[in-house]
Coordinates of N, CA, C and O and ligand atoms in Angstrom, one line a residue:
X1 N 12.9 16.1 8.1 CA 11.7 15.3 7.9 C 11.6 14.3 9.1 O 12.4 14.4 10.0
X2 N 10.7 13.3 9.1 CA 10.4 12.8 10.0 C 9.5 11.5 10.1 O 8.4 11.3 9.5
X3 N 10.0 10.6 11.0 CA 8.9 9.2 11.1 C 7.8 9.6 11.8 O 7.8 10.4 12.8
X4 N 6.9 9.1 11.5 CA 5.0 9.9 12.3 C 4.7 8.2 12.5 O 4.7 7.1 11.9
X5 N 4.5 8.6 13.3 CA 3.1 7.7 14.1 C 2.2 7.1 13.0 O 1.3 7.8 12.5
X6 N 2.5 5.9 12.8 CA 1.0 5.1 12.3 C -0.1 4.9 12.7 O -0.2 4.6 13.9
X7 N -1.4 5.1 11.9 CA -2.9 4.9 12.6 C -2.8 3.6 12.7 O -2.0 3.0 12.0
X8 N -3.7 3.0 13.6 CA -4.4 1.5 13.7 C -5.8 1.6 13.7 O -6.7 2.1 14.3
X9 N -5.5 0.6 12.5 CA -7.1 0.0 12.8 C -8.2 -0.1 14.2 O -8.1 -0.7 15.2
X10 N -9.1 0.9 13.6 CA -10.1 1.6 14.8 C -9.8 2.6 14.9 O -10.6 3.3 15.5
X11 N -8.7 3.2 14.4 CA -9.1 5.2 13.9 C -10.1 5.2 12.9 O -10.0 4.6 11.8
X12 N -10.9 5.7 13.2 CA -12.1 6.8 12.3 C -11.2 7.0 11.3 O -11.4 6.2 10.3
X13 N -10.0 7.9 11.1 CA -9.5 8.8 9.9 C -9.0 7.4 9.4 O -8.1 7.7 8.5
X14 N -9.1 6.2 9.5 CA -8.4 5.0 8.8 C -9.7 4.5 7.1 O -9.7 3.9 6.0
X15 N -10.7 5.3 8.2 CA -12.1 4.5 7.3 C -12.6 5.8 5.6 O -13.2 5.5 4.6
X16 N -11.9 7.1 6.3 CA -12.8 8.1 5.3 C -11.8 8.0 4.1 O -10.6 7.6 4.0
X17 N -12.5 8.4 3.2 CA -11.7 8.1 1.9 C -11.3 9.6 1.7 O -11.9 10.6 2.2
X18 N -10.0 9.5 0.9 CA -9.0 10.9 0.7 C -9.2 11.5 -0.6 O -9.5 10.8 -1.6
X19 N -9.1 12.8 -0.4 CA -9.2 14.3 -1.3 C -8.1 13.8 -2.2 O -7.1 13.2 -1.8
X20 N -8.3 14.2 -3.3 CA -6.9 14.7 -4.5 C -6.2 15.2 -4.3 O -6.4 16.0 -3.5
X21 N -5.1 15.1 -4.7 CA -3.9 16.3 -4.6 C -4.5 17.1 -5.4 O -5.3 16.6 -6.1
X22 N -4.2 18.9 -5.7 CA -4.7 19.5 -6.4 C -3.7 20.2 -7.1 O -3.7 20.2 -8.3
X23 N -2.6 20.9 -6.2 CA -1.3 21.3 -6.5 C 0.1 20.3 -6.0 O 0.5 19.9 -4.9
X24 N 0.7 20.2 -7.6 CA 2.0 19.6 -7.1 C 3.2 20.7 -7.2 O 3.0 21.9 -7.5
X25 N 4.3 20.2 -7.0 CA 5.4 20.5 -6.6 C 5.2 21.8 -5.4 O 5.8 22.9 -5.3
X26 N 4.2 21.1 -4.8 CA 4.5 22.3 -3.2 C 5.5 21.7 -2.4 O 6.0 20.6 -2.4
X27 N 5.5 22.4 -1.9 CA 6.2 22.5 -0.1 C 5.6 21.6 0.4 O 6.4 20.6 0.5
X28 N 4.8 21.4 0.8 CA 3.6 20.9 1.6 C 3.9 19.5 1.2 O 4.4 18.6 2.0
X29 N 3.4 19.2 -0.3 CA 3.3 17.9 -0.9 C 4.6 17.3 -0.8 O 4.8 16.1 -0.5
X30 N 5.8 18.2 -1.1 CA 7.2 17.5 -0.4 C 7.5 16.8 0.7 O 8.0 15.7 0.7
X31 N 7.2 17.5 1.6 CA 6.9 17.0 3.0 C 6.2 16.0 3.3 O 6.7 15.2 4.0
X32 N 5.1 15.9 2.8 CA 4.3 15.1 3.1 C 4.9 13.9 2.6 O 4.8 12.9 3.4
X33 N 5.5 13.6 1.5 CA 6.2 12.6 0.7 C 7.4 12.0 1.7 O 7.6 10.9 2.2
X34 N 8.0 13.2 1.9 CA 9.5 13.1 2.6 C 9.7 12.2 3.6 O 10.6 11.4 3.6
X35 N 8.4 12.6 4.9 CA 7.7 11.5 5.7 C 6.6 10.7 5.5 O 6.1 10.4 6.6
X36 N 6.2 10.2 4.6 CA 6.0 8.5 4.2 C 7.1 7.6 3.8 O 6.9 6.4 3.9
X37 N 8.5 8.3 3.4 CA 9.4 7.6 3.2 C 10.3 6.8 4.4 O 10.6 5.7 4.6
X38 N 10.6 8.3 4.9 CA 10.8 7.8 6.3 C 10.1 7.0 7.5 O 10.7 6.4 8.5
X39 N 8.8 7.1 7.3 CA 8.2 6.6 8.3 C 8.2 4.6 7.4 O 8.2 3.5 7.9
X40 N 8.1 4.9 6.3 CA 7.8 3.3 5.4 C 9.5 3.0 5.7 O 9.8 1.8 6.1
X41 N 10.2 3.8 5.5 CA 11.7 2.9 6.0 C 11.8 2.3 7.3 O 12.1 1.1 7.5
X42 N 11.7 3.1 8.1 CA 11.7 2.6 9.6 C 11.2 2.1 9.9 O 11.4 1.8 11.1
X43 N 10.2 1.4 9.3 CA 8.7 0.2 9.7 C 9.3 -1.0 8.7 O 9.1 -2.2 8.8
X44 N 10.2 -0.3 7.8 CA 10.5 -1.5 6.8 C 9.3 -2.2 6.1 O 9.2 -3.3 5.6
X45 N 8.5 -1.2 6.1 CA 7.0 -1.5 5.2 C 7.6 -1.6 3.7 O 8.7 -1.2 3.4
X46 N 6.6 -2.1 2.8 CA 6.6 -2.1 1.7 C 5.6 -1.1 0.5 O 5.5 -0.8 -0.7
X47 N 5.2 -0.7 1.5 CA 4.5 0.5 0.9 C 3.3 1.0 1.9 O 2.7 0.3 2.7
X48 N 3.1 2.6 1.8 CA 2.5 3.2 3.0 C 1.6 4.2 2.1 O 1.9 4.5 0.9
X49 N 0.6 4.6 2.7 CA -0.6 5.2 2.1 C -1.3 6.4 3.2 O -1.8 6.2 4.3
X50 N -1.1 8.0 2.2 CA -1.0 9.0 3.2 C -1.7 8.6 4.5 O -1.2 8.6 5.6
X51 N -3.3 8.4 4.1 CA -4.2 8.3 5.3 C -3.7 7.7 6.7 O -4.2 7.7 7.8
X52 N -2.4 7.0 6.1 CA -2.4 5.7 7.7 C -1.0 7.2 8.6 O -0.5 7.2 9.7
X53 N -1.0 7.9 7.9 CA -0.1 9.1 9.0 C -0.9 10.0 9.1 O -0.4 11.2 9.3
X54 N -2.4 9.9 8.9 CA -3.3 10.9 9.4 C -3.6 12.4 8.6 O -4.0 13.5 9.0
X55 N -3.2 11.6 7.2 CA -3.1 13.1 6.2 C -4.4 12.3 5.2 O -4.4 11.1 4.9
X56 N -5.2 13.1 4.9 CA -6.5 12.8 4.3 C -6.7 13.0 2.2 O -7.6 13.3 1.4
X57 N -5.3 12.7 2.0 CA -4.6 13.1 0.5 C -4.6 11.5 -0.3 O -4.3 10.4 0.2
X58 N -4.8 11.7 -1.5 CA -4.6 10.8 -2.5 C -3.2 10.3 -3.0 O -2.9 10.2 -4.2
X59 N -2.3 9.8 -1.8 CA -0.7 9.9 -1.9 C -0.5 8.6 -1.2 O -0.6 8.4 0.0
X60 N -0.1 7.6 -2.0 CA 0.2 6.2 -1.8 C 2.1 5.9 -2.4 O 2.6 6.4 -3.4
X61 N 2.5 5.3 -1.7 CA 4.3 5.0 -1.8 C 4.2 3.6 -1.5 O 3.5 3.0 -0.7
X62 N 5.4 2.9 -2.7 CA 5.6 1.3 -2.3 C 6.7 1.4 -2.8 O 7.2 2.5 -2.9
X63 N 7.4 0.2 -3.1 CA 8.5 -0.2 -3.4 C 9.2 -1.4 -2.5 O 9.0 -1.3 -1.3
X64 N 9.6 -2.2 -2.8 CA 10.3 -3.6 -2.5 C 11.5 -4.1 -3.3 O 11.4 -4.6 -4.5
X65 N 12.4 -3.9 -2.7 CA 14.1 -4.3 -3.1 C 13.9 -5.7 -3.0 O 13.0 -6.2 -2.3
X66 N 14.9 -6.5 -4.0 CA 15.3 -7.6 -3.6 C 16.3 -7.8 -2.2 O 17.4 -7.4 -2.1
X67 N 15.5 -8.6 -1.2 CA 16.1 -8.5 -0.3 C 15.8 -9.9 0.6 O 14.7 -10.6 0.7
X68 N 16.9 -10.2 1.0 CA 17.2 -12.2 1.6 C 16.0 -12.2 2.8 O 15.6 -13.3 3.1
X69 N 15.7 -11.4 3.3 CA 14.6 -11.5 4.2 C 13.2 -11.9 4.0 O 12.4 -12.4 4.7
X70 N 13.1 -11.4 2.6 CA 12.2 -11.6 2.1 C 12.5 -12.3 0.8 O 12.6 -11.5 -0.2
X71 N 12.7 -13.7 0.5 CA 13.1 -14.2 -0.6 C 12.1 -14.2 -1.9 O 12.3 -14.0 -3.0
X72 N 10.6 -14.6 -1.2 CA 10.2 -14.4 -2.5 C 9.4 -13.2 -3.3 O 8.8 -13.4 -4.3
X73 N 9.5 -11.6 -2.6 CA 9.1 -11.0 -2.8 C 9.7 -10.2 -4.2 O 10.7 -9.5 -4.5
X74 N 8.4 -10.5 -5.1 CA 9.5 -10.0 -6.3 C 9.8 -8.2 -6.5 O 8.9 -7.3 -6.2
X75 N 10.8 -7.9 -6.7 CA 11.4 -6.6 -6.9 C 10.0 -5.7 -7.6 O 9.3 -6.0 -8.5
X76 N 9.8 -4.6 -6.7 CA 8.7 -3.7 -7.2 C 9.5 -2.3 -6.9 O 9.9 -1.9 -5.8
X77 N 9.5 -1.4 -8.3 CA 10.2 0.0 -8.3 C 10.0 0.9 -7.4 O 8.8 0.9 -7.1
X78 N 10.7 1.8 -6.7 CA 9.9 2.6 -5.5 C 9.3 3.5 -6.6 O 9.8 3.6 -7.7
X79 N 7.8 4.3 -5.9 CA 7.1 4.6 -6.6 C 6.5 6.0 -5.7 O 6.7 6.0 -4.5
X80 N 6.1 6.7 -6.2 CA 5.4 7.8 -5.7 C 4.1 7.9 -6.1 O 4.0 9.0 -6.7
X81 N 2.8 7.1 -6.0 CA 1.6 7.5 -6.5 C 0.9 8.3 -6.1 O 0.6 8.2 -4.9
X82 N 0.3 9.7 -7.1 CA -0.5 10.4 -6.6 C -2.0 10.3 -7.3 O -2.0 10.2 -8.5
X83 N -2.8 10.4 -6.9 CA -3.9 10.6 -7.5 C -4.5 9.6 -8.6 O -4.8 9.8 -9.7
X84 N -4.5 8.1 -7.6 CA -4.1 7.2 -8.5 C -5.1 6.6 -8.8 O -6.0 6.8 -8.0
X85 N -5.7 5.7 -9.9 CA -6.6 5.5 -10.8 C -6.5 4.3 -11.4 O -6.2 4.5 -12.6
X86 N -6.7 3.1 -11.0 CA -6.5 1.9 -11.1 C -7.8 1.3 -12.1 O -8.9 1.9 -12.0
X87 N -7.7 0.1 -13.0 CA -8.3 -0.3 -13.9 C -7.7 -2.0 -14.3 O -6.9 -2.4 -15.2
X88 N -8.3 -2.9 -13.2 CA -8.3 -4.2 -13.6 C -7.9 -4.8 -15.0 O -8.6 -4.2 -15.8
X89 N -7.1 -5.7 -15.6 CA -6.9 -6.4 -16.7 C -7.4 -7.3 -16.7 O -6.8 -7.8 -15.8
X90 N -8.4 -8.3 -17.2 CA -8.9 -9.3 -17.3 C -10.1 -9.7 -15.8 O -10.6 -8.7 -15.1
X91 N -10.5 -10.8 -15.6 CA -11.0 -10.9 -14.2 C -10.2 -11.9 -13.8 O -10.8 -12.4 -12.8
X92 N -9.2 -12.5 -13.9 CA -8.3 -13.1 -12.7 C -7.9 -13.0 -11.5 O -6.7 -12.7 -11.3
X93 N -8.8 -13.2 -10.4 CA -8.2 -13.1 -9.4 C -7.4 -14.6 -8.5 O -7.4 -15.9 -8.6
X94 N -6.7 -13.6 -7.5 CA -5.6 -15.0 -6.5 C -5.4 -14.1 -5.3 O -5.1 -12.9 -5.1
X95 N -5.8 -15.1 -4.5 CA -5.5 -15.0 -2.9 C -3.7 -15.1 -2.7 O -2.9 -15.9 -3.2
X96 N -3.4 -13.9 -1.6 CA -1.9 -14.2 -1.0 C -2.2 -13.7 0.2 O -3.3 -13.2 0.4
X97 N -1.4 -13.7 0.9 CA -1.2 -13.3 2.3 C -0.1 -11.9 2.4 O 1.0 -11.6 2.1
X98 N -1.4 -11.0 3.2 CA -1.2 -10.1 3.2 C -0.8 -9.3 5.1 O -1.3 -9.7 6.1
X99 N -0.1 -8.5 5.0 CA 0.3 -7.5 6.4 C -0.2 -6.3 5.9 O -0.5 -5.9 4.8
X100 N -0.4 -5.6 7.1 CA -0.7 -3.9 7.0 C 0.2 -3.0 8.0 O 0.2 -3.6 9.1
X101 N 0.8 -2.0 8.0 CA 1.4 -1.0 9.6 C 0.3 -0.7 10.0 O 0.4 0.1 11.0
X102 N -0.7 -1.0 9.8 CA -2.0 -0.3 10.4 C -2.8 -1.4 11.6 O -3.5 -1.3 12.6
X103 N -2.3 -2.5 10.9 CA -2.7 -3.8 11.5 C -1.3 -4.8 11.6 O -0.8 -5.7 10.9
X104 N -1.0 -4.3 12.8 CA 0.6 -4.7 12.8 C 0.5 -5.9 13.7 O -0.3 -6.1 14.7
X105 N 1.6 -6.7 13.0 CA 1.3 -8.4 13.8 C 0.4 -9.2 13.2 O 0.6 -10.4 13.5
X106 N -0.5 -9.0 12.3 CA -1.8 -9.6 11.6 C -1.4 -10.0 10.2 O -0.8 -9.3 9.4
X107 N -1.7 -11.1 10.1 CA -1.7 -11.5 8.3 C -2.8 -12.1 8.1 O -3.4 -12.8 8.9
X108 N -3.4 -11.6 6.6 CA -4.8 -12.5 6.4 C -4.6 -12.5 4.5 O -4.3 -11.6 3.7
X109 N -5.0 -13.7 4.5 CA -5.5 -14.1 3.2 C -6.4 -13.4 2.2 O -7.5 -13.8 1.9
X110 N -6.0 -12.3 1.6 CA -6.6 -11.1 0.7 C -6.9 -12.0 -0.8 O -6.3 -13.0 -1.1
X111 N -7.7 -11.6 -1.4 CA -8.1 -12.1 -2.9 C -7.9 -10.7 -3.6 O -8.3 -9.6 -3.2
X112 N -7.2 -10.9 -4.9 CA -6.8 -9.5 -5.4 C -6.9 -10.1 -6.9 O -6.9 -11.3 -7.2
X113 N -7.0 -8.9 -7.7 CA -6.8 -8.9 -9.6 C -5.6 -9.0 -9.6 O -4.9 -8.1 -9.2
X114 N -5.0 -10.4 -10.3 CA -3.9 -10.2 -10.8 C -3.1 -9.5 -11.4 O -1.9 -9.4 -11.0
X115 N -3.5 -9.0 -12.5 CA -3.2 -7.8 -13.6 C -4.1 -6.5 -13.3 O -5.2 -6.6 -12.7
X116 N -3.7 -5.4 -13.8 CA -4.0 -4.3 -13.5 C -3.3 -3.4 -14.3 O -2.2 -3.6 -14.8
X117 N -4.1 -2.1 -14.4 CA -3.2 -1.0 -15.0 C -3.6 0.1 -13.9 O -4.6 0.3 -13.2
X118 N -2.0 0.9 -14.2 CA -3.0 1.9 -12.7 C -2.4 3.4 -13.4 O -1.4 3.2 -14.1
X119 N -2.6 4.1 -13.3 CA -2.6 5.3 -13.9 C -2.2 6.9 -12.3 O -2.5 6.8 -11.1
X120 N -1.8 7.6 -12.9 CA -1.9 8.7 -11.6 C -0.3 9.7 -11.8 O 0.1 9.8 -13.0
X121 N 0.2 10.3 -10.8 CA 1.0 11.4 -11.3 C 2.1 10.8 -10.0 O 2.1 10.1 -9.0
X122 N 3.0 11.6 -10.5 CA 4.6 11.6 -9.6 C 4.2 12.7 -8.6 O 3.4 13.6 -8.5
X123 N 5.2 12.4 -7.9 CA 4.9 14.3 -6.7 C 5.8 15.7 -7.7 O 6.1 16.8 -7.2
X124 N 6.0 15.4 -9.1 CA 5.9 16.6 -9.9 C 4.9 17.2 -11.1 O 5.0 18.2 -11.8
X125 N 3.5 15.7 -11.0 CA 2.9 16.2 -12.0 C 3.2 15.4 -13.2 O 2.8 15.6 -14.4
X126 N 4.0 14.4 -12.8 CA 4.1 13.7 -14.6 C 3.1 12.1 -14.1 O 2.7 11.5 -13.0
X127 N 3.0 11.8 -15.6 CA 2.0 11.1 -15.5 C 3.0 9.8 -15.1 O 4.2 9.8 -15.4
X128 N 2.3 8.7 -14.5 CA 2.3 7.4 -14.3 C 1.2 6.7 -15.2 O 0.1 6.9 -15.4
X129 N 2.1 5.5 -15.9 CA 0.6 4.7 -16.6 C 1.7 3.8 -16.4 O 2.8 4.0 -16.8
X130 N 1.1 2.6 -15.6 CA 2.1 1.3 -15.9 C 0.4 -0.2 -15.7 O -0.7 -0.3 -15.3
X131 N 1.5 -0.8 -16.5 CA 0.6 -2.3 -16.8 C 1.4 -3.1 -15.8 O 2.7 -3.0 -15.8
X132 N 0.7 -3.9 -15.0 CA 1.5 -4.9 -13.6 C 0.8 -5.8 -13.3 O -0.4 -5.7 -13.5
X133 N 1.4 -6.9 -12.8 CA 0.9 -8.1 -12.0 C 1.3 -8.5 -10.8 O 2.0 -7.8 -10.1
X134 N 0.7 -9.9 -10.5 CA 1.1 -10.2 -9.3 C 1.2 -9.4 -8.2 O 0.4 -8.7 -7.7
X135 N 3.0 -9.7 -7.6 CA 3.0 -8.7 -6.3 C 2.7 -7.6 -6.4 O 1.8 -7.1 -5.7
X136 N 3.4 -6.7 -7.3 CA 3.9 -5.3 -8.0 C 1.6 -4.9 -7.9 O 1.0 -4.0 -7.4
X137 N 1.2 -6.0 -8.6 CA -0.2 -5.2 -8.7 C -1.3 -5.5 -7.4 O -2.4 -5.0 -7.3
X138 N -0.3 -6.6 -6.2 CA -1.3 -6.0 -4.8 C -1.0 -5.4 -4.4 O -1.9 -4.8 -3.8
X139 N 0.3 -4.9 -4.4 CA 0.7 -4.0 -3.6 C -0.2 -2.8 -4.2 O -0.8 -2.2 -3.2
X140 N -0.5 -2.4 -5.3 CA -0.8 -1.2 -5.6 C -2.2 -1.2 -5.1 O -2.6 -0.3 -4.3
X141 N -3.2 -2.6 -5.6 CA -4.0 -2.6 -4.8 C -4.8 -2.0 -3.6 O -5.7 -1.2 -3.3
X142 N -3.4 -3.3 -2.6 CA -3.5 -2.5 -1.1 C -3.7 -1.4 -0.4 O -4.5 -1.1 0.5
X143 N -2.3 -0.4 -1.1 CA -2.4 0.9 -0.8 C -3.4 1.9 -1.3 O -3.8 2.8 -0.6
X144 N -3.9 1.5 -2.5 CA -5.0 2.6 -3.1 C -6.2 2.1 -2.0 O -6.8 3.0 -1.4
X145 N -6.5 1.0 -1.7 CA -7.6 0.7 -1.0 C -7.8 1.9 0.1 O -8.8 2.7 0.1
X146 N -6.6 1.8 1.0 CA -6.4 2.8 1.8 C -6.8 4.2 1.6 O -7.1 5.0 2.5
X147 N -6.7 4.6 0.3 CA -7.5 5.9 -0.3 C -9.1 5.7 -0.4 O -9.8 6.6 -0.4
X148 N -9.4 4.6 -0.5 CA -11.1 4.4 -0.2 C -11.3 4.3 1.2 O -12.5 4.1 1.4
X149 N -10.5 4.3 2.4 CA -11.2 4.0 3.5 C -11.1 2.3 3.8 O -11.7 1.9 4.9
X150 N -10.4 1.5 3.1 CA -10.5 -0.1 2.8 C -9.3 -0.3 3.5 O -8.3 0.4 3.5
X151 N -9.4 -1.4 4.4 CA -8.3 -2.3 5.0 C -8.5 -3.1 4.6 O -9.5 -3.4 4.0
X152 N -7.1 -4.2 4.7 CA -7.2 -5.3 4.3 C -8.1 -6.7 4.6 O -8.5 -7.6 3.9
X153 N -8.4 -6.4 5.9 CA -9.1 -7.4 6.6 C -10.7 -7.4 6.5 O -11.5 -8.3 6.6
X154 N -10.9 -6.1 6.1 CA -12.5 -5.8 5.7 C -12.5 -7.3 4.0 O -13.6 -8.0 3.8
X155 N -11.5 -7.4 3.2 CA -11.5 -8.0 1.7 C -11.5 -9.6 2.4 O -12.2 -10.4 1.7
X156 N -11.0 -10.3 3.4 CA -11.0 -11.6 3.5 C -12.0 -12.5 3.2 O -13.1 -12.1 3.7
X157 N -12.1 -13.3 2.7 CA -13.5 -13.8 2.6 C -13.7 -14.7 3.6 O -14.8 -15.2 3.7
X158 N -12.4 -15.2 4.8 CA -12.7 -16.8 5.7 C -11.8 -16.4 6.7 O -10.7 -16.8 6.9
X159 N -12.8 -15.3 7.6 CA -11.9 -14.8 8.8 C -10.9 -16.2 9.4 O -10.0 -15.8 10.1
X160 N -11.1 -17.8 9.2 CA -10.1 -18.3 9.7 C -8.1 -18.1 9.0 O -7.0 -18.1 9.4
X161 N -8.7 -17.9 8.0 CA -7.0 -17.3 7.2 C -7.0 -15.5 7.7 O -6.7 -14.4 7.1
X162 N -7.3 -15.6 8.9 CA -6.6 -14.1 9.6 C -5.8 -14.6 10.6 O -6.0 -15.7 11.1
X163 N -4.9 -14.0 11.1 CA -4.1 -14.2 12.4 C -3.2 -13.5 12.8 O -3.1 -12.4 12.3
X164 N -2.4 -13.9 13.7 CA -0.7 -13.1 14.1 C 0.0 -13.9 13.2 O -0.1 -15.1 12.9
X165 N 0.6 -13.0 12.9 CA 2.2 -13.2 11.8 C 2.9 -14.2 12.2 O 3.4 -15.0 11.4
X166 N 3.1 -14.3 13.9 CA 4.2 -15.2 14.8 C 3.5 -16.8 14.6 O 4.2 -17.8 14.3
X167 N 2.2 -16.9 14.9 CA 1.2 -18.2 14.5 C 1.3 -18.5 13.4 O 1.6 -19.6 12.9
X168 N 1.2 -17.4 12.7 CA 0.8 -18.2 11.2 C 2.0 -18.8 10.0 O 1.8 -19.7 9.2
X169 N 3.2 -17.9 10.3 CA 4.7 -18.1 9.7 C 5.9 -18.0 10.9 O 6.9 -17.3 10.7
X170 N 5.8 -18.7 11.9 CA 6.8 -18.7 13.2 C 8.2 -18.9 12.5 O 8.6 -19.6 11.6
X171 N 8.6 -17.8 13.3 CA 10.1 -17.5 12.8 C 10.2 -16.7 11.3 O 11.3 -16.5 10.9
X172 N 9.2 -16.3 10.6 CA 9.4 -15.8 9.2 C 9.7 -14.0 9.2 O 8.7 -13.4 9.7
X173 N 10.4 -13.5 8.9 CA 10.1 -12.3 9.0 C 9.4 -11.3 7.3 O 9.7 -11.3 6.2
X174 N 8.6 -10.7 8.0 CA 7.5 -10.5 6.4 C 7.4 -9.1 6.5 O 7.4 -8.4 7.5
X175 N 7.2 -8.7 5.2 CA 7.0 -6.4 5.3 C 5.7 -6.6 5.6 O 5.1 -7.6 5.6
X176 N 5.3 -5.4 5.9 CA 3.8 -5.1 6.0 C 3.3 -3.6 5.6 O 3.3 -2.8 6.5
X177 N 3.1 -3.5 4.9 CA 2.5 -2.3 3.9 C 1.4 -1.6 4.5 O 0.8 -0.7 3.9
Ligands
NI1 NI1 -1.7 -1.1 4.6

């Protein structure tokens, strides 16, 4: 398997929105998993979403360890989302500050639904249904966005809460999804 090259923002294939998985437990669909893993380890991202390695599939990966680098990021299960299908809880929304590998160096101030349920399958076909908040439910956010064609910086509402990471938190080191 293998680390692949991240798109950036201003690839065309960053904007089209992605096809279904149709068949699981292939070859194909393994692979494709195998390297999002590896490429989201080696970036030390927090979660990666097929389209940003240039694959046009409904295949989003996150997960966030408790880790001292990042102290307040709360623990989110590694996850394999396929074909995912998200459904807001309430209308509460909250602004946090958000990174992308797509937009690397960049943090901006995202507004997101707190609560959420998101629904979708494993890379064998079993179902996912989980109820989440907070971090656990931008993160999911984020990455599904990426299956619409959605970056994060298109959601800001006050292009001045956009910037470099180094400006905005000097000295902080932060994941970027
Ligand atoms: Ni992203």
């Amino acid at each position: 398997m293998a680390v692949r090259p991240v798109l950036r923002m201003g690839d065309p294939r960053l904007l089209q929105p992605s096809r279904p998985v149709k068949k699981f437990r292939t070859a194909e669909l393994q692979a494709l998993i195998a390297d999002m893993r590896d490429t989201m380890d080696a970036l030390d991202g927090a979660g990666l979403a097929a389209p940003q390695i240039g694959v046009n599939l409904q295949v989003v990966i996150f997960g966030v360890q408790k880790n001292p680098r990042y102290p307040d990021a709360e623990d989110v299960p590694f996850t394999i989302l396929v074909n995912p299908k998200l459904t807001p809880i309430g209308e509460a929304v909250d602004a946090a500050w958000e990174g992308c590998l797509s937009v690397p160096g960049m943090r901006g101030l995202v507004p997101r639904f707190v609560k959420l349920r998101y629904q979708g399958f494993d890379e064998n076909g079993r179902k996912i249904d989980r109820r989440v908040s907070d971090f656990h439910a931008r993160v999911v956010q984020h990455e599904c966005d990426h299956l619409d064609g959605i970056l994060y910086p298109m959601r800001i509402r006050d292009m001045r809460d956009f910037g470099f990471t180094e400006e905005l938190f000097p000295g902080e080191e932060i994941a970027e999804e």
